[in-house]
Coordinates of C-alpha atoms in Angstrom, one line a residue:
Chain A
M19 CA 11.6 6.0 27.0
S20 CA 12.0 8.2 23.9
F21 CA 11.9 6.4 20.6
D22 CA 13.1 3.0 22.0
R23 CA 9.7 1.4 21.5
L24 CA 9.6 2.6 17.9
I25 CA 13.2 1.5 17.2
E26 CA 12.4 -2.0 18.6
K27 CA 9.4 -2.3 16.3
I28 CA 11.5 -1.2 13.3
A29 CA 14.1 -3.8 14.2
E30 CA 11.5 -6.5 14.8
K31 CA 10.0 -6.0 11.4
Q32 CA 13.3 -5.1 9.7
N33 CA 11.4 -2.1 8.2
P34 CA 12.2 1.6 8.8
T35 CA 9.0 2.8 7.1
V36 CA 5.7 4.3 8.3
A37 CA 2.4 4.2 6.4
G38 CA 0.8 7.6 6.3
L39 CA -3.0 7.6 6.9
D40 CA -4.1 10.7 5.1
P41 CA -7.5 9.6 4.0
K42 CA -8.7 12.2 1.5
L43 CA -12.2 11.2 0.4
D44 CA -10.9 11.0 -3.2
Y45 CA -8.6 8.1 -2.1
V46 CA -11.5 6.1 -0.6
P47 CA -13.0 3.3 -2.8
E48 CA -16.4 4.2 -4.2
Y49 CA -18.1 1.1 -2.7
L50 CA -17.1 2.2 0.8
K51 CA -18.4 5.7 0.2
E52 CA -21.6 4.4 -1.2
K53 CA -22.2 2.2 1.8
A54 CA -21.4 5.1 4.2
F55 CA -23.5 7.6 2.4
S56 CA -26.5 5.3 2.0
K57 CA -26.5 4.8 5.8
Y58 CA -25.5 8.3 7.1
G59 CA -26.1 10.6 4.1
E60 CA -23.6 12.8 2.3
T61 CA -22.7 14.3 5.7
L62 CA -19.6 14.8 7.8
K63 CA -20.6 11.6 9.7
G64 CA -21.0 9.7 6.4
A65 CA -17.6 10.8 5.2
A66 CA -16.0 10.0 8.6
K67 CA -17.5 6.5 8.5
A68 CA -16.1 5.9 5.0
L69 CA -12.6 7.0 6.2
W70 CA -12.8 4.7 9.1
W71 CA -13.6 1.7 7.0
F72 CA -10.8 2.6 4.6
N73 CA -8.3 3.0 7.5
K74 CA -9.4 -0.3 9.1
G75 CA -8.9 -2.1 5.8
L76 CA -5.5 -0.6 5.4
I77 CA -4.4 -1.4 9.0
D78 CA -5.6 -5.0 8.6
A79 CA -3.4 -5.3 5.5
L80 CA -0.4 -3.5 6.9
W81 CA 0.0 -4.2 10.6
D82 CA 2.4 -7.1 10.2
I83 CA 4.6 -5.3 7.6
V84 CA 5.1 -1.8 8.9
P85 CA 6.1 -0.8 12.5
A86 CA 4.1 2.4 12.5
V87 CA 1.3 4.4 11.0
K88 CA 1.1 8.2 10.7
P89 CA -2.4 9.7 10.6
Q90 CA -2.3 13.3 9.4
A91 CA -4.7 15.3 11.6
A92 CA -5.8 17.7 8.9
Y93 CA -7.6 15.0 7.0
Y94 CA -9.7 14.1 10.1
E95 CA -10.3 17.7 11.2
M96 CA -11.6 18.3 7.7
Y97 CA -14.6 16.2 8.6
G98 CA -15.3 18.1 11.9
Y99 CA -15.8 16.3 15.2
A100 CA -17.1 13.3 13.3
G101 CA -13.7 13.2 11.6
M102 CA -11.9 13.5 14.9
K103 CA -13.8 10.5 16.2
T104 CA -12.4 8.6 13.2
L105 CA -9.0 9.8 14.1
Y106 CA -9.5 8.4 17.6
K107 CA -10.8 5.1 16.4
T108 CA -8.0 4.7 13.8
Q109 CA -5.4 5.3 16.5
E110 CA -7.1 2.9 18.9
Y111 CA -7.3 0.2 16.3
A112 CA -3.7 0.7 15.2
R113 CA -2.6 0.4 18.8
S114 CA -4.6 -2.8 19.2
K115 CA -2.6 -4.2 16.3
G116 CA 0.7 -3.3 18.0
L117 CA 1.5 -0.4 15.7
F118 CA 3.4 2.7 16.8
V119 CA 1.1 5.7 16.2
I120 CA 2.7 9.0 15.0
T121 CA 0.1 11.7 15.0
D122 CA 1.1 14.3 12.4
G123 CA -0.5 17.4 13.8
K124 CA 2.4 19.9 13.7
R125 CA 0.9 21.3 16.9
N126 CA 2.5 24.3 18.6
D127 CA 1.7 26.7 21.4
I128 CA 3.2 27.8 24.7
G129 CA 3.2 26.8 28.3
S130 CA -0.1 25.5 29.6
T131 CA -1.7 25.6 26.1
M132 CA 1.1 23.3 24.8
E133 CA 0.6 21.1 27.8
A134 CA -3.0 20.7 26.7
Y135 CA -1.9 19.6 23.2
A136 CA 0.6 17.2 24.7
A137 CA -1.9 15.7 27.1
A138 CA -4.5 15.5 24.3
H139 CA -2.3 13.6 21.9
L140 CA 0.3 11.8 24.0
G141 CA -0.9 11.7 27.6
K142 CA -3.9 11.5 29.8
I143 CA -6.1 14.1 31.3
R144 CA -7.8 14.3 34.7
I145 CA -11.6 14.8 34.8
G146 CA -12.8 15.0 38.4
N147 CA -11.5 11.7 40.0
E148 CA -11.2 10.0 36.6
S149 CA -8.6 10.1 33.9
A150 CA -9.2 9.8 30.2
E151 CA -7.1 9.5 27.0
P152 CA -8.5 12.1 24.5
F153 CA -6.5 10.8 21.5
I154 CA -4.0 8.0 21.2
G155 CA -0.6 8.7 19.9
D156 CA 3.0 7.4 20.6
A157 CA 4.6 10.5 19.0
L158 CA 3.4 13.9 17.8
T159 CA 4.8 16.2 15.2
V160 CA 5.5 19.7 16.5
N161 CA 6.5 23.1 15.1
G162 CA 9.3 24.7 17.1
Y163 CA 9.0 28.3 16.0
L164 CA 7.9 29.3 19.5
G165 CA 11.1 27.9 21.1
S166 CA 11.5 26.0 24.4
D167 CA 8.1 27.1 25.8
C168 CA 6.6 24.9 23.1
I169 CA 8.9 21.9 23.4
K170 CA 9.4 21.5 27.1
P171 CA 5.8 20.7 28.0
V172 CA 5.9 17.9 25.3
V173 CA 9.2 16.6 26.7
K174 CA 7.6 16.4 30.1
V175 CA 4.6 14.4 28.8
C176 CA 6.9 12.2 26.7
N177 CA 9.0 11.4 29.8
E178 CA 5.9 10.6 31.8
Y179 CA 4.2 8.4 29.3
D180 CA 7.1 7.0 27.3
K181 CA 6.3 8.9 24.1
G182 CA 8.3 10.9 21.5
M183 CA 8.0 14.0 19.3
F184 CA 9.3 15.1 15.9
V185 CA 10.0 18.8 15.5
L186 CA 10.0 20.4 12.0
A187 CA 13.5 21.2 10.9
K188 CA 13.9 20.9 7.1
T189 CA 10.6 20.0 5.6
S190 CA 10.1 18.3 2.2
N191 CA 8.0 21.0 0.4
P192 CA 9.3 23.3 -2.4
S193 CA 9.0 26.5 -0.3
S194 CA 10.6 25.1 2.8
G195 CA 13.8 27.1 2.1
E196 CA 12.1 30.5 2.2
L197 CA 12.7 30.6 5.9
Q198 CA 14.5 27.4 6.8
D199 CA 17.5 27.8 4.4
L200 CA 18.3 31.4 5.5
K201 CA 21.5 31.9 7.3
I202 CA 21.8 32.9 10.9
G203 CA 25.5 33.6 11.1
E204 CA 27.2 30.4 9.9
R205 CA 24.1 28.2 10.4
T206 CA 20.9 27.9 8.4
V207 CA 17.5 28.2 10.3
Y208 CA 16.9 24.5 10.0
E209 CA 20.4 23.8 11.5
V210 CA 19.6 26.1 14.4
M211 CA 16.3 24.3 14.9
G212 CA 18.1 20.9 14.6
D213 CA 20.7 22.0 17.2
M214 CA 18.0 23.0 19.6
C215 CA 16.4 19.6 19.2
E216 CA 19.7 17.8 19.9
E217 CA 19.9 20.0 23.1
W218 CA 16.2 19.5 24.1
G219 CA 16.7 15.7 23.6
K220 CA 19.3 15.5 26.3
D221 CA 16.5 15.3 28.9
I222 CA 15.0 12.3 27.2
M223 CA 17.7 10.0 25.9
G224 CA 16.9 6.4 24.9
K225 CA 19.1 3.3 25.2
Y226 CA 19.8 3.0 21.5
G227 CA 21.5 6.4 21.3
Y228 CA 18.5 8.4 20.1
S229 CA 16.5 10.9 22.2
G230 CA 12.7 11.4 22.2
V231 CA 13.0 14.7 20.4
G232 CA 13.3 13.8 16.7
V233 CA 13.1 16.0 13.7
V234 CA 11.3 16.1 10.5
A235 CA 13.8 16.1 7.6
G236 CA 12.5 15.8 4.1
A237 CA 13.8 13.1 1.7
T238 CA 13.4 15.7 -1.1
Y239 CA 16.5 17.5 0.2
P240 CA 19.2 14.7 0.4
Q241 CA 22.1 17.1 0.9
Q242 CA 20.4 18.8 3.9
L243 CA 19.3 15.4 5.3
D244 CA 23.0 14.4 5.2
T245 CA 24.1 17.6 6.9
L246 CA 21.5 17.2 9.6
R247 CA 22.4 13.5 10.2
K248 CA 26.1 14.5 10.8
R249 CA 25.1 17.4 12.9
L250 CA 22.6 15.6 15.1
P251 CA 23.9 12.2 16.1
H252 CA 21.3 11.6 18.8
T253 CA 18.2 12.8 16.9
F254 CA 15.8 10.4 15.2
F255 CA 14.4 11.5 11.8
L256 CA 10.9 11.3 10.4
I257 CA 11.5 11.5 6.7
P258 CA 8.6 12.5 4.4
G259 CA 8.9 13.1 0.6
Y260 CA 9.6 9.5 -0.5
G261 CA 7.5 8.2 -3.4
A262 CA 4.7 10.5 -4.5
Q263 CA 6.7 13.6 -3.5
G264 CA 9.6 12.4 -5.7
A265 CA 12.5 11.2 -3.5
S266 CA 14.1 7.8 -4.0
A267 CA 15.5 5.2 -1.6
R268 CA 19.0 6.4 -2.5
D269 CA 18.1 10.0 -1.4
I270 CA 17.5 8.9 2.2
S271 CA 20.5 6.6 2.7
S272 CA 22.5 9.1 4.6
A273 CA 19.8 9.4 7.3
F274 CA 20.8 5.9 8.7
D275 CA 23.7 4.9 11.0
G276 CA 25.8 1.8 10.8
N277 CA 23.2 -0.2 12.6
G278 CA 20.5 0.8 10.1
L279 CA 18.9 3.0 12.7
G280 CA 18.3 6.8 12.7
G281 CA 15.2 7.4 10.8
I282 CA 11.8 6.3 9.6
V283 CA 10.6 7.0 6.0
N284 CA 6.9 7.9 5.4
S285 CA 4.8 7.0 2.4
S286 CA 1.1 8.1 2.4
R287 CA -0.4 8.4 -1.1
G288 CA 1.9 5.7 -2.5
I289 CA 0.4 3.1 -0.1
M290 CA -3.2 4.3 0.2
C291 CA -3.7 4.8 -3.5
A292 CA -1.7 1.8 -4.7
Y293 CA -5.0 0.2 -6.0
Q294 CA -5.5 3.3 -8.2
K295 CA -1.9 3.0 -9.6
E296 CA -2.2 -0.8 -10.0
K297 CA -5.6 -0.5 -11.6
C298 CA -6.4 -3.7 -9.8
G299 CA -10.0 -2.7 -8.9
E300 CA -11.0 -0.8 -5.8
K301 CA -12.0 -3.8 -3.8
Q302 CA -8.4 -4.8 -3.9
F303 CA -7.3 -1.6 -2.1
A304 CA -6.0 -3.3 1.0
A305 CA -4.1 -6.0 -0.9
A306 CA -2.5 -3.4 -3.2
A307 CA -1.5 -1.3 -0.2
R308 CA 0.2 -4.3 1.3
R309 CA 2.0 -5.0 -2.0
E310 CA 3.3 -1.4 -2.1
A311 CA 4.3 -1.4 1.5
I312 CA 6.4 -4.6 1.0
R313 CA 7.9 -3.2 -2.2
M314 CA 8.8 0.0 -0.4
R315 CA 10.3 -1.9 2.6
D316 CA 12.4 -4.0 0.3
E317 CA 13.6 -1.0 -1.8
I318 CA 14.6 0.9 1.3
M319 CA 16.1 -2.0 3.1
E320 CA 18.4 -2.5 0.1
V321 CA 19.9 0.9 0.9
V322 CA 19.8 0.5 4.7
G323 CA 21.1 -3.0 5.0
S324 CA 20.1 -4.9 8.1
I325 CA 18.8 -3.3 11.2
K326 CA 20.6 -4.2 14.5
L327 CA 19.6 -3.2 18.0
V328 CA 22.7 -2.1 19.8
T329 CA 22.4 -0.4 23.1
I330 CA 24.8 2.3 24.0
Chain B
M20 CA -12.5 40.5 1.9
S21 CA -9.6 40.2 4.4
F22 CA -10.2 41.7 7.8
D23 CA -12.7 44.3 6.7
R24 CA -15.6 42.5 8.6
L25 CA -13.5 42.4 11.7
I26 CA -12.5 46.0 11.4
E27 CA -16.1 47.0 11.0
K28 CA -17.2 45.1 14.1
I29 CA -14.3 46.8 16.0
A30 CA -15.4 50.2 14.9
E31 CA -19.1 49.5 15.6
K32 CA -18.3 48.5 19.2
Q33 CA -15.4 51.0 19.6
N34 CA -13.5 48.1 21.0
P35 CA -10.3 46.6 19.6
T36 CA -10.3 43.6 22.0
V37 CA -11.1 39.9 21.6
A38 CA -12.2 37.6 24.4
G39 CA -10.1 34.4 24.4
L40 CA -12.2 31.2 25.1
D41 CA -9.6 28.9 26.5
P42 CA -11.8 26.9 28.9
K43 CA -9.5 24.9 31.1
L44 CA -11.7 22.7 33.4
D45 CA -10.1 24.6 36.4
Y46 CA -11.7 27.8 35.1
V47 CA -15.2 26.4 34.9
P48 CA -17.5 27.0 37.9
E49 CA -18.0 24.0 40.1
Y50 CA -21.8 24.1 39.8
L51 CA -21.5 23.7 36.0
K52 CA -19.1 20.8 36.4
E53 CA -21.3 19.1 38.9
K54 CA -24.3 19.4 36.7
A55 CA -22.4 18.0 33.7
F56 CA -20.7 15.2 35.6
S57 CA -23.9 14.1 37.3
K58 CA -25.5 13.7 33.9
Y59 CA -22.6 12.4 31.7
G60 CA -20.1 11.2 34.3
E61 CA -16.5 12.3 34.8
T62 CA -15.9 11.6 31.2
L63 CA -14.7 13.5 28.1
K64 CA -18.3 14.1 27.2
G65 CA -19.0 15.4 30.7
A66 CA -16.1 17.8 30.6
A67 CA -17.0 18.9 27.1
K68 CA -20.6 19.7 28.2
A69 CA -19.3 21.8 31.2
L70 CA -17.1 23.7 28.8
W71 CA -20.0 24.4 26.5
W72 CA -22.2 25.7 29.2
F73 CA -19.4 27.9 30.5
N74 CA -18.7 29.3 27.0
K75 CA -22.4 29.9 26.3
G76 CA -22.6 31.9 29.5
L77 CA -19.6 33.9 28.6
I78 CA -20.8 34.6 25.0
D79 CA -24.2 35.7 26.4
A80 CA -22.5 38.2 28.7
L81 CA -19.9 39.5 26.1
W82 CA -21.5 39.5 22.7
D83 CA -22.6 43.2 22.8
I84 CA -19.3 44.4 24.2
V85 CA -16.5 42.6 22.3
P86 CA -16.3 42.3 18.5
A87 CA -14.7 38.9 18.5
V88 CA -13.9 35.7 20.4
K89 CA -10.9 33.5 20.1
P90 CA -11.3 29.9 21.0
Q91 CA -8.0 28.2 21.6
A92 CA -8.2 24.8 19.8
A93 CA -5.9 23.0 22.3
Y94 CA -8.4 23.3 25.1
Y95 CA -11.1 21.6 23.1
E96 CA -8.8 18.9 21.6
M97 CA -7.9 18.2 25.1
Y98 CA -11.3 16.6 25.6
G99 CA -11.1 14.5 22.5
Y100 CA -13.8 14.5 19.8
A101 CA -16.4 15.5 22.4
G102 CA -14.3 18.6 23.0
M103 CA -14.1 19.3 19.3
K104 CA -17.9 19.2 19.2
T105 CA -17.9 21.8 21.9
L106 CA -15.5 23.9 19.8
Y107 CA -18.0 23.7 16.9
K108 CA -21.0 24.5 19.1
T109 CA -19.1 27.5 20.6
Q110 CA -18.1 28.8 17.2
E111 CA -21.7 28.4 15.9
Y112 CA -23.2 30.1 18.9
A113 CA -20.7 33.0 18.7
R114 CA -21.5 33.5 15.0
S115 CA -25.2 33.5 15.8
K116 CA -24.5 36.4 18.1
G117 CA -22.7 38.4 15.4
L118 CA -19.2 37.8 16.8
F119 CA -16.1 37.4 14.6
V120 CA -14.6 34.0 15.4
I121 CA -10.8 33.7 15.5
T122 CA -9.8 30.0 15.8
D123 CA -6.4 29.9 17.5
G124 CA -5.1 26.6 16.1
K125 CA -1.6 27.7 14.9
R126 CA -2.1 25.1 12.1
N127 CA 0.5 24.5 9.6
D128 CA 1.3 22.0 6.8
I129 CA 1.8 22.0 3.1
G130 CA -0.1 22.0 -0.2
S131 CA -3.2 19.8 -0.1
T132 CA -2.8 19.1 3.6
M133 CA -2.9 22.8 4.4
E134 CA -5.9 23.1 2.1
A135 CA -7.6 20.5 4.3
Y136 CA -6.9 22.6 7.4
A137 CA -8.1 25.8 5.7
A138 CA -11.3 24.1 4.4
A139 CA -11.8 22.6 7.9
H140 CA -11.6 25.9 9.7
L141 CA -12.5 28.7 7.3
G142 CA -14.2 27.1 4.3
K143 CA -16.6 24.4 3.3
I144 CA -15.9 20.9 2.1
R145 CA -17.6 18.8 -0.6
I146 CA -19.1 15.4 0.4
G147 CA -20.7 13.7 -2.7
N148 CA -23.2 16.3 -3.9
E149 CA -23.5 18.1 -0.6
S150 CA -21.3 20.6 1.1
A151 CA -20.6 21.0 4.8
E152 CA -18.9 23.4 7.2
P153 CA -16.6 21.2 9.5
F154 CA -15.8 24.1 11.9
I155 CA -16.8 27.7 11.9
G156 CA -14.1 30.4 11.9
D157 CA -13.7 33.8 10.4
A158 CA -9.9 33.7 10.9
L159 CA -7.3 31.1 11.8
T160 CA -3.9 31.4 13.4
V161 CA -1.2 29.8 11.3
N162 CA 2.5 29.0 11.8
G163 CA 4.6 30.0 8.8
Y164 CA 7.8 28.0 9.3
L165 CA 7.0 26.0 6.2
G166 CA 6.8 29.0 3.9
S167 CA 4.4 29.9 1.0
D168 CA 3.3 26.2 0.6
C169 CA 1.6 26.7 4.0
I170 CA 0.2 30.2 3.5
K171 CA -1.0 30.2 -0.1
P172 CA -3.7 27.5 0.4
V173 CA -5.1 29.6 3.3
V174 CA -5.0 32.8 1.2
K175 CA -7.1 31.0 -1.4
V176 CA -9.7 29.9 1.0
C177 CA -9.7 33.4 2.6
N178 CA -10.4 35.0 -0.7
E179 CA -13.1 32.5 -1.6
Y180 CA -15.0 32.8 1.8
D181 CA -14.1 36.3 3.0
K182 CA -11.9 35.1 5.8
G183 CA -8.5 36.0 7.3
M184 CA -5.5 34.5 9.0
F185 CA -2.9 35.5 11.6
V186 CA 0.7 34.2 11.1
L187 CA 3.0 33.9 14.1
A188 CA 5.7 36.5 13.9
K189 CA 6.9 37.7 17.3
T190 CA 5.0 35.7 20.0
S191 CA 4.4 36.7 23.5
N192 CA 6.2 33.9 25.4
P193 CA 9.5 34.2 27.3
S194 CA 11.4 31.8 24.9
S195 CA 10.0 33.4 21.7
G196 CA 13.4 35.0 21.0
E197 CA 15.3 31.7 20.8
L198 CA 14.6 31.5 17.1
Q199 CA 12.5 34.6 16.4
D200 CA 15.1 37.2 17.5
L201 CA 18.1 35.7 15.7
K202 CA 19.5 37.7 12.9
I203 CA 19.3 36.8 9.2
G204 CA 21.6 39.5 7.8
E205 CA 20.2 42.8 9.0
R206 CA 16.8 41.4 9.9
T207 CA 15.5 39.2 12.7
V208 CA 13.6 36.0 12.0
Y209 CA 10.4 37.6 13.1
E210 CA 11.0 40.6 10.8
V211 CA 11.6 38.1 7.9
M212 CA 8.3 36.4 8.7
G213 CA 6.6 39.7 9.0
D214 CA 7.9 40.9 5.6
M215 CA 6.7 37.6 4.0
C216 CA 3.2 38.3 5.5
E217 CA 3.2 41.8 4.1
E218 CA 4.0 40.3 0.7
W219 CA 1.5 37.4 1.0
G220 CA -1.1 39.9 1.9
K221 CA -0.9 41.7 -1.4
D222 CA -3.2 39.1 -2.9
I223 CA -5.9 39.8 -0.3
M224 CA -6.1 43.5 0.4
G225 CA -9.1 45.1 2.2
K226 CA -10.6 48.5 1.8
Y227 CA -9.4 49.9 5.1
G228 CA -5.7 49.4 4.2
Y229 CA -5.1 46.0 5.9
S230 CA -4.7 42.7 4.2
G231 CA -6.2 39.3 5.2
V232 CA -2.8 38.0 6.2
G233 CA -2.3 39.4 9.7
V234 CA 0.5 38.6 12.2
V235 CA 0.6 37.5 15.9
A236 CA 2.7 40.1 17.7
G237 CA 3.0 39.8 21.5
A238 CA 2.1 42.7 23.8
T239 CA 4.9 41.5 26.1
Y240 CA 7.5 42.8 23.6
P241 CA 6.4 46.5 23.0
Q242 CA 9.7 47.4 21.3
Q243 CA 9.3 44.6 18.7
L244 CA 5.6 45.4 18.3
D245 CA 6.5 48.9 17.4
T246 CA 9.2 47.7 15.0
L247 CA 6.7 45.4 13.3
R248 CA 4.0 48.1 13.0
K249 CA 6.4 50.5 11.3
R250 CA 7.6 47.7 9.0
L251 CA 4.3 46.2 8.1
P252 CA 1.8 49.0 7.3
H253 CA -0.8 46.8 5.7
T254 CA -0.7 44.0 8.2
F255 CA -3.3 43.6 10.9
F256 CA -2.1 42.4 14.4
L257 CA -3.5 39.9 16.8
I258 CA -1.9 40.9 20.1
P259 CA -1.7 38.4 22.9
G260 CA 0.0 38.9 26.3
Y261 CA -2.2 41.7 27.8
G262 CA -3.4 41.2 31.4
A263 CA -2.6 37.8 32.8
Q264 CA 0.7 37.6 30.8
G265 CA 1.8 41.0 32.1
A266 CA 1.5 43.6 29.4
S267 CA -0.3 46.9 29.9
A268 CA -2.4 49.1 27.6
R269 CA 0.5 51.4 27.2
D270 CA 2.6 48.5 25.9
I271 CA 0.3 48.0 22.9
S272 CA -0.3 51.6 21.9
S273 CA 2.2 51.6 19.0
A274 CA 0.2 48.8 17.3
F275 CA -2.5 51.2 16.2
D276 CA -2.6 53.7 13.4
G277 CA -4.1 57.3 13.5
N278 CA -7.6 55.9 13.0
G279 CA -7.3 53.6 15.9
L280 CA -7.0 50.6 13.6
G281 CA -4.3 48.0 13.1
G282 CA -4.7 45.5 15.9
I283 CA -6.9 43.5 18.2
V284 CA -5.8 42.7 21.8
N285 CA -6.6 39.4 23.3
S286 CA -7.5 38.6 26.9
S287 CA -8.4 35.1 27.9
R288 CA -7.8 34.2 31.5
G289 CA -8.4 37.8 32.7
I290 CA -12.0 37.6 31.3
M291 CA -12.8 34.0 31.9
C292 CA -11.5 33.9 35.5
A293 CA -12.7 37.4 36.5
Y294 CA -15.1 35.8 38.9
Q295 CA -12.2 34.1 40.7
K296 CA -10.3 37.4 41.0
E297 CA -13.4 39.4 42.1
K298 CA -14.3 36.7 44.6
C299 CA -17.9 37.5 43.6
G300 CA -19.1 33.9 43.7
E301 CA -19.0 31.4 40.8
K302 CA -22.6 31.9 39.8
Q303 CA -21.6 35.5 38.9
F304 CA -18.9 34.2 36.4
A305 CA -20.7 35.8 33.4
A306 CA -21.4 39.1 35.0
A307 CA -17.8 39.3 36.2
A308 CA -16.5 38.5 32.7
R309 CA -18.6 41.3 31.3
R310 CA -17.3 43.8 33.9
E311 CA -13.7 42.8 33.1
A312 CA -14.3 43.0 29.3
I313 CA -15.7 46.6 29.8
R314 CA -12.8 47.6 32.0
M315 CA -10.3 46.2 29.5
R316 CA -12.1 48.0 26.6
D317 CA -12.1 51.3 28.5
E318 CA -8.4 50.9 29.5
I319 CA -7.3 50.2 25.9
M320 CA -9.5 52.8 24.3
E321 CA -7.9 55.4 26.5
V322 CA -4.7 54.6 24.7
V323 CA -6.2 54.0 21.2
G324 CA -8.5 57.1 21.2
S325 CA -11.5 56.7 18.9
I326 CA -11.8 54.2 16.1
K327 CA -12.7 55.6 12.7
L328 CA -13.5 53.7 9.5
V329 CA -11.5 55.3 6.7
T330 CA -11.4 53.5 3.4
I331 CA -8.2 53.9 1.3

């Protein structure tokens, strides 16, 4: 139920981080692109194949280090339906390696349309007498601007299939404050959103004290992260902004409780492009990603301390 | 530039309505499903084929009546990458018939990730020395919770490729007020969002007085629709909620200016499922959709009056 499966994987690996799989074509080693383009042409299919080989190499290098991966839907949609096939294959392969899959889609809609998104990404769908799994995710990021009509259909699917969601509260980008920091009475917009998540989560509580309705809270705003943690004791955090976006391990320390639980920190570019930063040669991309994932784990665990599974 | 192409199509057809293509499998006539399942099985591909034939029939029946179609991405994603192929084929076919394609994806993200969505849905992408069009849309719906970092990458692509976007302001669903109606000082959240759209639109003004940054404003809240129209004189409206969701032609009258411009009203289920309501037999689905699209046009044009193209 809820994020219990994620929390158990985090504790097992003593690592509260998630590797973002945002495969821009610029990140992909040339030799993989050449191989794909020579076989499929400089086409959407060729690009999608290159992304798939890149992701597979990354997953093979990371699966025993990180508890989770977070594919960013935009970078797959960017290559059309061929790209969406690579999203599916990436998710499927990550699951086969025991990884928790957080699909970063920031989806949002209402009623039966949101049910369609939830079924697409977290559940199963019915086709005649058969059922099918359109995409494979353990959690989905969601934008809550539309209110309960957007969230409740996802809660339902999460309860049915033992999945979770992360709702955008205070995002890591420079302009996040334009709306999110404005005051509604005594509360900011992101606090109002957070409070709604704490409330929605009551229908989907897990045994470690966290519900299945998490929030996205950026590491680039440590003060707001701290405020949200105090305000939302049962809400699990997905924390972007570490590394390439500028935040440090110290910035995210307040997101964690006394057992080292409460959040998972994302790094995408830092891990995927480690081979470019290391200048170790592109054929070493997977080994470099592994080194960076271990470095990041150790840096964050210094702040978090040890992670203990304590049921409530 | 901006929504000029849409406005010209609306004027040419004297019809400010858009046919939503939200093909739930329940909406698809049995004979099309049987044909698809017998050939491809009760699979994602089978479902995707049935949706494609349904959409093709609808477009063939509607293209000379409506100026635009609005495929809802969720109902394609629901059938995995096979479904996304049907989205592409539907968009491509609609374009070949001269229709303006509004992709209802409510996409949102930041910086280069939002650039990826914008390129995927409204632009082109570069692959080696070639370029490709991942999906085909003339406008995309967008959720602005993340602020300028989400909107500006789309404005850039809209300027480059002569496209537009609709940002969620006051949505048509029952719970839209949970966040959107709350007060930030003197303004509601949806007014704040609307004001930002009016501002963002300054970089992408069209010759008929409307920018390329439109808003979604639900017909189910006529009072708020009226408020937004007065507040946002240069912002074009996408208006859901007519018909199946309960709003009438009278409810949307305030969205239009003295030239009959300013908005486009969506109907999805009303048109797609007209054959079920008429009980005319499922093989008549396309003809029934056409009858309903004509009825809707006439009902709304009674309120709007005639539509005149006046440049500013």
